[in-house]
XYZ file of C-alpha atoms in Angstrom:
496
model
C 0.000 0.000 0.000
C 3.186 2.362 1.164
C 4.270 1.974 -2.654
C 0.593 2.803 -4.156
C 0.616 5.928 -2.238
C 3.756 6.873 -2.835
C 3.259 8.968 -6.496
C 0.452 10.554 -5.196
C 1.762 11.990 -1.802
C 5.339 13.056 -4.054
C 2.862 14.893 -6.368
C 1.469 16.359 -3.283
C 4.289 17.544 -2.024
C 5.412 18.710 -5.341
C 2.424 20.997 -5.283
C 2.635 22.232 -2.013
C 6.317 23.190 -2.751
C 4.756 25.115 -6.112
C 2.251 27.166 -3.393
C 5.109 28.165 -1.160
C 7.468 29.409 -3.876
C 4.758 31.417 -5.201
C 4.392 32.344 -1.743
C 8.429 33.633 -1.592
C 8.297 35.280 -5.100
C 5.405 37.289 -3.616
C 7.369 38.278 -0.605
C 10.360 39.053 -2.664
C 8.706 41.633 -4.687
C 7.174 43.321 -2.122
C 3.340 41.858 -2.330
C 3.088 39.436 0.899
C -0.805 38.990 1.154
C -0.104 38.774 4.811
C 0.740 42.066 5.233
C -2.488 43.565 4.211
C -4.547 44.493 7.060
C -7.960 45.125 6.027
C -10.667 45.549 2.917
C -13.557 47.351 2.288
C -16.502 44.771 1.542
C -19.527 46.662 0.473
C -21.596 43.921 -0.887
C -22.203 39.699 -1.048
C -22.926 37.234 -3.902
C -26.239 36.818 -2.608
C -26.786 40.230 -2.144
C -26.202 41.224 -5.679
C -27.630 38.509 -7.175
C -30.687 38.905 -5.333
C -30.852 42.873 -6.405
C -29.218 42.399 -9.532
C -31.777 44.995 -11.470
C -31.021 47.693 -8.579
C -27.618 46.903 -8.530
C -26.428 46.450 -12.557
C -23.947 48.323 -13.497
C -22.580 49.940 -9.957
C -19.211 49.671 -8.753
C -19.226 46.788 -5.793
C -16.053 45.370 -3.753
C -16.402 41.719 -2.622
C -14.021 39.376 -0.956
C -13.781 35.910 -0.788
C -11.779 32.206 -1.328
C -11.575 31.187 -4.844
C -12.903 28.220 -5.428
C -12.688 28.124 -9.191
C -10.926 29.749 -11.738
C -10.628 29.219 -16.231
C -7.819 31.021 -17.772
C -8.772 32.137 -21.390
C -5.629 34.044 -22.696
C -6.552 37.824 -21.952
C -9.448 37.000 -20.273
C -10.516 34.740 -17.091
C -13.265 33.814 -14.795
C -13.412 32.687 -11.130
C -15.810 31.732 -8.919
C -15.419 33.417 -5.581
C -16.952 31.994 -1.929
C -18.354 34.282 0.519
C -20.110 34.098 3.732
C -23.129 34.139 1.280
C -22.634 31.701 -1.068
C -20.819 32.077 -4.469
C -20.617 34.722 -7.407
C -18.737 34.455 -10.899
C -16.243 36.849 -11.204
C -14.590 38.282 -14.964
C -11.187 39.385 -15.109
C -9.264 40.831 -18.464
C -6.286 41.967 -18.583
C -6.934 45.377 -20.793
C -9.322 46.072 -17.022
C -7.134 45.490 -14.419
C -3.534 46.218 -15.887
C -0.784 43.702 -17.380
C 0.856 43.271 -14.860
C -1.484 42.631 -12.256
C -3.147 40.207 -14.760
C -0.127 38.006 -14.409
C -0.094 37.970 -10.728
C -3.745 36.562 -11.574
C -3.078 33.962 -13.783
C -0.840 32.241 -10.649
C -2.853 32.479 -8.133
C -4.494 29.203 -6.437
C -7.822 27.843 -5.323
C -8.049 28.250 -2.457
C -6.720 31.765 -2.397
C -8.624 34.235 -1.049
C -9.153 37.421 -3.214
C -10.747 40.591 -2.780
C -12.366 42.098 -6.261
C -13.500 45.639 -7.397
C -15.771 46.021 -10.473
C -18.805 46.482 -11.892
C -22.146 43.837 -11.696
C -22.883 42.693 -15.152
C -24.965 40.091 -16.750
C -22.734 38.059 -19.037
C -24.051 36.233 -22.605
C -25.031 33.094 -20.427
C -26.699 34.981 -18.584
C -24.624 34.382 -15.519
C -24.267 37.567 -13.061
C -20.790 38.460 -12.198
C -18.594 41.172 -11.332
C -16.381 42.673 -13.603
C -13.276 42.918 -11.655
C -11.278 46.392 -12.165
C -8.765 45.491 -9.519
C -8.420 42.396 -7.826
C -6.428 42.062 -4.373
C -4.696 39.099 -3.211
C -5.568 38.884 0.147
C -4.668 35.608 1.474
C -2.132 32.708 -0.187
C -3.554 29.309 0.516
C -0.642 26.874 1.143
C -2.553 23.574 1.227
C -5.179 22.080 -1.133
C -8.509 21.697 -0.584
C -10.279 18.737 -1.223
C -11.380 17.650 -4.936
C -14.516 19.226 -5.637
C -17.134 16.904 -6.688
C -16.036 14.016 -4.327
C -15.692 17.020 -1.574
C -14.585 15.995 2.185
C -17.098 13.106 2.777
C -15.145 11.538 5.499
C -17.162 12.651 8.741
C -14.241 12.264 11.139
C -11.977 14.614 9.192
C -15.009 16.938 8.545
C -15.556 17.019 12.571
C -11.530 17.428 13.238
C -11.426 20.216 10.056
C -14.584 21.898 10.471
C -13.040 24.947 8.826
C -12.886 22.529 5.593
C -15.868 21.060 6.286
C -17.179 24.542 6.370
C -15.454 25.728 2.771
C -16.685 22.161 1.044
C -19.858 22.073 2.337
C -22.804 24.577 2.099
C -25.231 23.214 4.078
C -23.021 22.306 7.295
C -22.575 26.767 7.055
C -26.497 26.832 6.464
C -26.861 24.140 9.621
C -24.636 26.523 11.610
C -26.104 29.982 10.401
C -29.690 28.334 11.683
C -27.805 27.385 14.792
C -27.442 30.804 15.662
C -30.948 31.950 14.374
C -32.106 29.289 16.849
C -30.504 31.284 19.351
C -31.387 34.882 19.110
C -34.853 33.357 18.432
C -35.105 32.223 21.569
C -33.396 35.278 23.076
C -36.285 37.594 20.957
C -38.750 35.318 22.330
C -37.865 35.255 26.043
C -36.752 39.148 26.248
C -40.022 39.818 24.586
C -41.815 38.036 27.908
C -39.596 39.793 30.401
C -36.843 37.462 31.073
C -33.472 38.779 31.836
C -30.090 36.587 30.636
C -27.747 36.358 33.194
C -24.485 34.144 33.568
C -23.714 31.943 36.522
C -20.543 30.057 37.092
C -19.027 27.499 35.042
C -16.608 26.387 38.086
C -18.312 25.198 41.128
C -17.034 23.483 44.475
C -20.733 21.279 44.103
C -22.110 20.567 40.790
C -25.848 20.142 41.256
C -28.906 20.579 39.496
C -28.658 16.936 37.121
C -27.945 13.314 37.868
C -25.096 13.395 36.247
C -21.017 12.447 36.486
C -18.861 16.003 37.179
C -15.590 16.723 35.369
C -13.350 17.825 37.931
C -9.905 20.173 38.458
C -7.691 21.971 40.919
C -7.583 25.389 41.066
C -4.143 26.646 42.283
C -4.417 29.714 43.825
C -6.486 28.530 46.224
C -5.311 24.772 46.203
C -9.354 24.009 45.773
C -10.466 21.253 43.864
C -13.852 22.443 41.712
C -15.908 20.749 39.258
C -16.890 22.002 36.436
C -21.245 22.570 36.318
C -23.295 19.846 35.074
C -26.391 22.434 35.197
C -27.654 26.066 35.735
C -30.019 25.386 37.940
C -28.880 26.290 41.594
C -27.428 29.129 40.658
C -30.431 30.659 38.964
C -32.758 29.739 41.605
C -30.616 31.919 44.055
C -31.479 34.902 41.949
C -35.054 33.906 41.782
C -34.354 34.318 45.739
C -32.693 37.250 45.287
C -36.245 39.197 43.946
C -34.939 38.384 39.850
C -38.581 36.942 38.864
C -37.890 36.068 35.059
C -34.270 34.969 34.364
C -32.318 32.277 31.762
C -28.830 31.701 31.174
C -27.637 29.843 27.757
C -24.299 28.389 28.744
C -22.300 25.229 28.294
C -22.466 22.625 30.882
C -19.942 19.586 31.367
C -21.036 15.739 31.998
C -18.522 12.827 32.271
C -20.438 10.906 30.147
C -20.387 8.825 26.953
C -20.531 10.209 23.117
C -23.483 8.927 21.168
C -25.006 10.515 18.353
C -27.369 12.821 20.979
C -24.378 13.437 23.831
C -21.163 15.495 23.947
C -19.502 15.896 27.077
C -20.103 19.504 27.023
C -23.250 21.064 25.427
C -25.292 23.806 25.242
C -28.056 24.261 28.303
C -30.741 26.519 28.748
C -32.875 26.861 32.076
C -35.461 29.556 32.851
C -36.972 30.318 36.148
C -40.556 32.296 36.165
C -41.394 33.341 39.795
C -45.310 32.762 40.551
C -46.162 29.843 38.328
C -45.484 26.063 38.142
C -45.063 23.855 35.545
C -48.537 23.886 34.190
C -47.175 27.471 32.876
C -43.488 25.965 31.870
C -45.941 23.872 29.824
C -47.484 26.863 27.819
C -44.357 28.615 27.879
C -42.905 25.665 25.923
C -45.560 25.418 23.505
C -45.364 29.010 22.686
C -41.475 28.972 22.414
C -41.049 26.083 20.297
C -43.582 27.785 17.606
C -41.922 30.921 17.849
C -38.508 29.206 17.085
C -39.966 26.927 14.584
C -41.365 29.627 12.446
C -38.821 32.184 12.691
C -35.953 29.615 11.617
C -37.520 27.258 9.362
C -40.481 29.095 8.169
C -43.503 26.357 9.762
C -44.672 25.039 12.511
C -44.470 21.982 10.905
C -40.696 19.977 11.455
C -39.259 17.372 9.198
C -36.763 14.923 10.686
C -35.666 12.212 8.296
C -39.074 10.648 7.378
C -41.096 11.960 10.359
C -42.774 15.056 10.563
C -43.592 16.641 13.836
C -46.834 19.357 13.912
C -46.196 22.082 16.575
C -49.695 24.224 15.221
C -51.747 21.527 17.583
C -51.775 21.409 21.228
C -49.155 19.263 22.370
C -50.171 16.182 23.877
C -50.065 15.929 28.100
C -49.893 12.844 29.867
C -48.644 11.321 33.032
C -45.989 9.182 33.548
C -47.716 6.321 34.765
C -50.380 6.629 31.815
C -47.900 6.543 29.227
C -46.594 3.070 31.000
C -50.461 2.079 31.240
C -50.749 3.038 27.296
C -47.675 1.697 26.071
C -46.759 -1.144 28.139
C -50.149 -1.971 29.429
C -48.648 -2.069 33.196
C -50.592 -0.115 35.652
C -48.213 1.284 38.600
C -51.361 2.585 40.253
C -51.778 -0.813 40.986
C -48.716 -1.495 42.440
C -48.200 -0.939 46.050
C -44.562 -1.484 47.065
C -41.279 -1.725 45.516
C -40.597 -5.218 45.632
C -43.697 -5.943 43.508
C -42.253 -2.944 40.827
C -39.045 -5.128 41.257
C -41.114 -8.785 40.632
C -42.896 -6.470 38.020
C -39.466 -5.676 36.102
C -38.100 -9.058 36.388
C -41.259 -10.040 34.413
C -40.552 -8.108 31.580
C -36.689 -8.486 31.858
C -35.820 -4.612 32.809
C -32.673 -4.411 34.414
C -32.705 -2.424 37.551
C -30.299 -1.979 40.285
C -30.435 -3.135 43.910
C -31.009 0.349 45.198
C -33.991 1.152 42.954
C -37.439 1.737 44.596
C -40.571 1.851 42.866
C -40.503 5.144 41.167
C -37.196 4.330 39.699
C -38.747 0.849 38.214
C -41.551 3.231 37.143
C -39.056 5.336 35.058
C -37.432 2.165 33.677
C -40.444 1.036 32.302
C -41.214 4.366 30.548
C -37.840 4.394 29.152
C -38.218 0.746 27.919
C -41.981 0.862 27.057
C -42.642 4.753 26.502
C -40.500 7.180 25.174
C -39.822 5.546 21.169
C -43.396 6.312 20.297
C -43.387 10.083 21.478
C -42.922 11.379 17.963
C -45.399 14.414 18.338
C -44.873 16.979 20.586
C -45.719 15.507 24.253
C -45.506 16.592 27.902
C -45.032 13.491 30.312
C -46.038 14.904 33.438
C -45.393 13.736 37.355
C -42.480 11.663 37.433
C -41.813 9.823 40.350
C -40.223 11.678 43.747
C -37.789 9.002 44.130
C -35.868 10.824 40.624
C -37.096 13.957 41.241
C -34.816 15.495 44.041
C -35.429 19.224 43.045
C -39.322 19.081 42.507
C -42.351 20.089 44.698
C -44.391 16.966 45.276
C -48.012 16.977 43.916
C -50.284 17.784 46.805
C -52.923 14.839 46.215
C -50.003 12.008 46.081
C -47.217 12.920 47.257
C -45.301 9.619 45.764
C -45.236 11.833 42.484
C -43.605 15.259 41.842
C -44.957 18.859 39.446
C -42.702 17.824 36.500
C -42.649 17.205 33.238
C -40.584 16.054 30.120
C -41.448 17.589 26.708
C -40.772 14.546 23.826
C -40.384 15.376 20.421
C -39.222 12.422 17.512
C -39.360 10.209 20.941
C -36.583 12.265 22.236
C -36.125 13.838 25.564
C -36.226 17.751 24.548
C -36.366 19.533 28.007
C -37.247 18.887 31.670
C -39.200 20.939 33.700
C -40.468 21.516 37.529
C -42.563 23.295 40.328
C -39.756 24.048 41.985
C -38.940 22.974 45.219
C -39.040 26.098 47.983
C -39.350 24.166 51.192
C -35.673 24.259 52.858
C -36.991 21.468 55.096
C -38.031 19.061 52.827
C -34.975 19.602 50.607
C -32.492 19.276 53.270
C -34.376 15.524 53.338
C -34.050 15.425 49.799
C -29.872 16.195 49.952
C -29.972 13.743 52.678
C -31.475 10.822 50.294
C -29.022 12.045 47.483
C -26.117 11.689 50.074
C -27.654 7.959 50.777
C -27.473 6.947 47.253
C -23.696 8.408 46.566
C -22.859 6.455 49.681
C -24.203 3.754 48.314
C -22.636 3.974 45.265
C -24.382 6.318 42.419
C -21.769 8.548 41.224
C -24.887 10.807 39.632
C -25.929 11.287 43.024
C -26.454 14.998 44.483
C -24.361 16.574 47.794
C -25.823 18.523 49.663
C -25.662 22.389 49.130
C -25.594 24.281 52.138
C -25.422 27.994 50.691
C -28.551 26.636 48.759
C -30.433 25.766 51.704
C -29.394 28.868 52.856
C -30.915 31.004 49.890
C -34.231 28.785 50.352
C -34.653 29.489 53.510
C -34.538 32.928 53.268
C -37.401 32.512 51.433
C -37.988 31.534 47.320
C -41.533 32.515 45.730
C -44.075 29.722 43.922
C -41.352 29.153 41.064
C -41.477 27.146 37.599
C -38.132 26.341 36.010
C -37.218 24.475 32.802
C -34.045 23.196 30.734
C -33.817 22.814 27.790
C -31.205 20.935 25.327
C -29.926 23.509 22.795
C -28.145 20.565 20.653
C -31.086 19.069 19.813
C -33.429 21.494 19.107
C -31.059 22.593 16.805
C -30.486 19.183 15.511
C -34.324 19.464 15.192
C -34.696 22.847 13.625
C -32.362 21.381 10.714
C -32.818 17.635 10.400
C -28.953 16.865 11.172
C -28.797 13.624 12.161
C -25.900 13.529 14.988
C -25.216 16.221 17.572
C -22.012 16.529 16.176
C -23.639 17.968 13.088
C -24.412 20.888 15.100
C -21.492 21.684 17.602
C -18.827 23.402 15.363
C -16.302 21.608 17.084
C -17.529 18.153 18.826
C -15.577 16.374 21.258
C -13.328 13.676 19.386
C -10.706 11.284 20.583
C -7.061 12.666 20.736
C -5.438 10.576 17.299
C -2.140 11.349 19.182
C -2.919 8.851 21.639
């Protein structure tokens, strides 16, 4: 195989070599591309060719990467890249000078240019720009992948997502909705009265999740911190603090697996609404989701893969223990004590773990039985206390807990409570979470003193949500792995 390879990587090198003498030569005669410090853009390729009657015939600078070029003699067209998309560009000698003409015919694709000239229409009907001057702005010194095979192989597009970016227009068009998806939801929430705020990243307890902590020494204070696997106790403390409507959009950091829906560190969101419960995370969800959906894709109707998922309708609410009823045709209101859940799960071959009770079997279930076939829009409402450490219990039956899940394509999309505001009954709360790390459950909760401090100073009636930013997104534009929407995804070292 060494052999095989072995014209092809010498002709690669060979061209490389060509790149960087052109490279010196430019140096030599005093026209280093690196040297130039700025140019004036006034227009795009999609902007003129979108107002090409308005704009024939006026004098428009553009700059971009050439991604094409055809020398004909005096005359020569390239095809130049933008944040846009792509516009043809003509360039003559007798218009932009001799000399600079030659400096034209050598550059590379790849280069990036910046050109001056006129919008035309030419006999093809093709608009273009008529370059008068064209500026080398940039020497590319390595090639970019051959164009109609493109970079196809998705762990070099994930490692070079600046390729991946120049070879591929709809990974730009995935991440240009990414961050529609964002100020959508910022539009939507300042529009309601919510303030952003930040919170810290580095935390001596990371709460808020069951979930495994990264953790690190800080030096100046010879403190080991984690780094925060949520938003939530942070936020909440403001909620304390007389902040009714707040959200923070951050990154958050779990010690946890890669699969085509987890990253080790992704993007959170959590609100917190002072004087209403979930019931009004529920229609704040609803309303949100629409909003987003409409702004970014143009419908309230999503298309993932095959499915399509109709936000216009009320979204379906249901409780935990119906959904089991529906879907596995088990009815937990009939069962009493956790060693029948256990006998229950042993039935129907559902792993569980010694220190499971019956709310956790409960959850199994739905996992196992429930969640695949929540393809449109559905709230699963009161989970079981026993995974619920954060959540006021319903007043009726206090085995279950004010919170919901909202499922979309059977995924989980977001997780929401009636916050807990009784110190008492969370300090018991921390006190079972400190049982089950004891016991073994490295997802397990400590106890937060300065948070049972805020609480019992005193927090209103308080709903509070999260949602997963990754896979809305992935949502919003039908990518089918998270890593199609993080620009740069976690990947293992190849060093190693």
């Amino acid at each position: 195989m060494a052999q095989n390879n072995q014209p092809a990587e010498q002709d690669l090198n060979q061209l490389l070599k060509v790149r960087h003498d052109k490279l010196r030569d430019l140096q030599e005669n005093g026209k280093d591309p690196f040297q130039i410090t700025t140019y004036d853009v006034n227009s795009h390729s999609m902007e003129i060719k979108n107002n090409f009657d308005s704009m024939e015939g006026q004098t428009v600078s553009i700059a971009g990467r050439m991604m094409f070029k055809r020398v004909m003699g005096k005359a020569s067209f390239c095809n130049v890249q933008d944040l846009q998309g792509n516009i043809q560009a003509y360039v003559a000698r007798d218009s932009i000078g001799e000399d600079s003409y030659k400096d034209f015919k050598k550059y590379d694709v790849g280069d990036i240019l910046g050109i001056k000239g006129e919008v035309f229409k030419t006999k093809t009907g093709e608009i273009s720009v008529h370059a008068k001057e064209v500026t080398l702005l940039s020497k590319s010194l390595q090639i970019l992948p051959e164009k109609f095979h493109g970079l196809t192989d998705t762990d070099v597009r994930y490692r070079q997502r600046y390729v991946d970016l120049i070879m591929n227009s709809e990974v730009k068009d995935t991440f240009i909705k990414r961050s529609k998806v964002l100020s959508s939801i910022r539009r939507f929430l300042d529009g309601q009265g919510f303030m952003e705020v930040e919170t810290p990243m580095l935390v001596s307890n990371a709460g808020g999740a069951a979930a495994r902590p990264f953790e690190t020494h800080f030096n100046a204070l010879n403190e080991d911190l984690k780094l925060r696997i949520s938003l939530e106790l942070y936020l909440k403390r403001l909620i304390v603090g007389g902040m009714e409507r707040v959200y923070e959009i951050g990154r958050v950091f779990r010690n946890e697996g890669l699969d085509t829906r987890h990253n080790p560190e992704f993007t959170l969101m959590e609100l917190y609404q002072a004087y209403t419960d979930y019931h009004g995370m529920m229609d704040l969800t609803e309303n949100l989701y629409r909003h987003v959906a409409k702004e970014v894709t143009g419908s309230e109707i999503l298309t993932y893969g095959e499915r399509q998922m109709d936000l216009s309708k009320p979204f379906e609410r249901i409780t935990m223990v119906d959904a089991v009823k529906k879907y596995a045709n088990v009815d937990f209101n009939e069962i009493h004590s956790t060693e029948e859940a256990k006998k229950l799960a042993d039935e129907h071959h559902i792993e569980y773990e010694d220190r499971h009770k019956k709310g956790d079997i409960l959850s199994l279930f739905f996992e196992e039985y429930a969640e695949e076939h929540l393809i449109q829009p559905t709230f699963v409402m009161d989970h079981p206390i026993e995974i619920s450490p954060l959540t006021k219990k319903k007043p009726d039956n206090p085995e279950y807990v004010e919170r919901f899940e909202f499922f979309l394509n059977g995924w989980e999309m977001a997780n929401a409570y009636s916050e807990l505001n009784d110190p008492l009954d969370q300090r018991k709360r921390f006190e079972a979470q400190e049982a089950l790390l004891a016991a073994g459950d490295a997802e397990a909760n400590h106890t937060d003193e300065d948070f049972l401090n805020a609480l019992s100073i005193g927090m209103p009636p308080t709903g509070g949500i999260g949602f997963g930013i990754d896979r809305m997104v992935m949502m919003m534009t039908n990518s089918p792995a998270i890593r199609d929407v993080l620009l740069f995804p976690t990947l293992k070292n190849l060093d190693k």
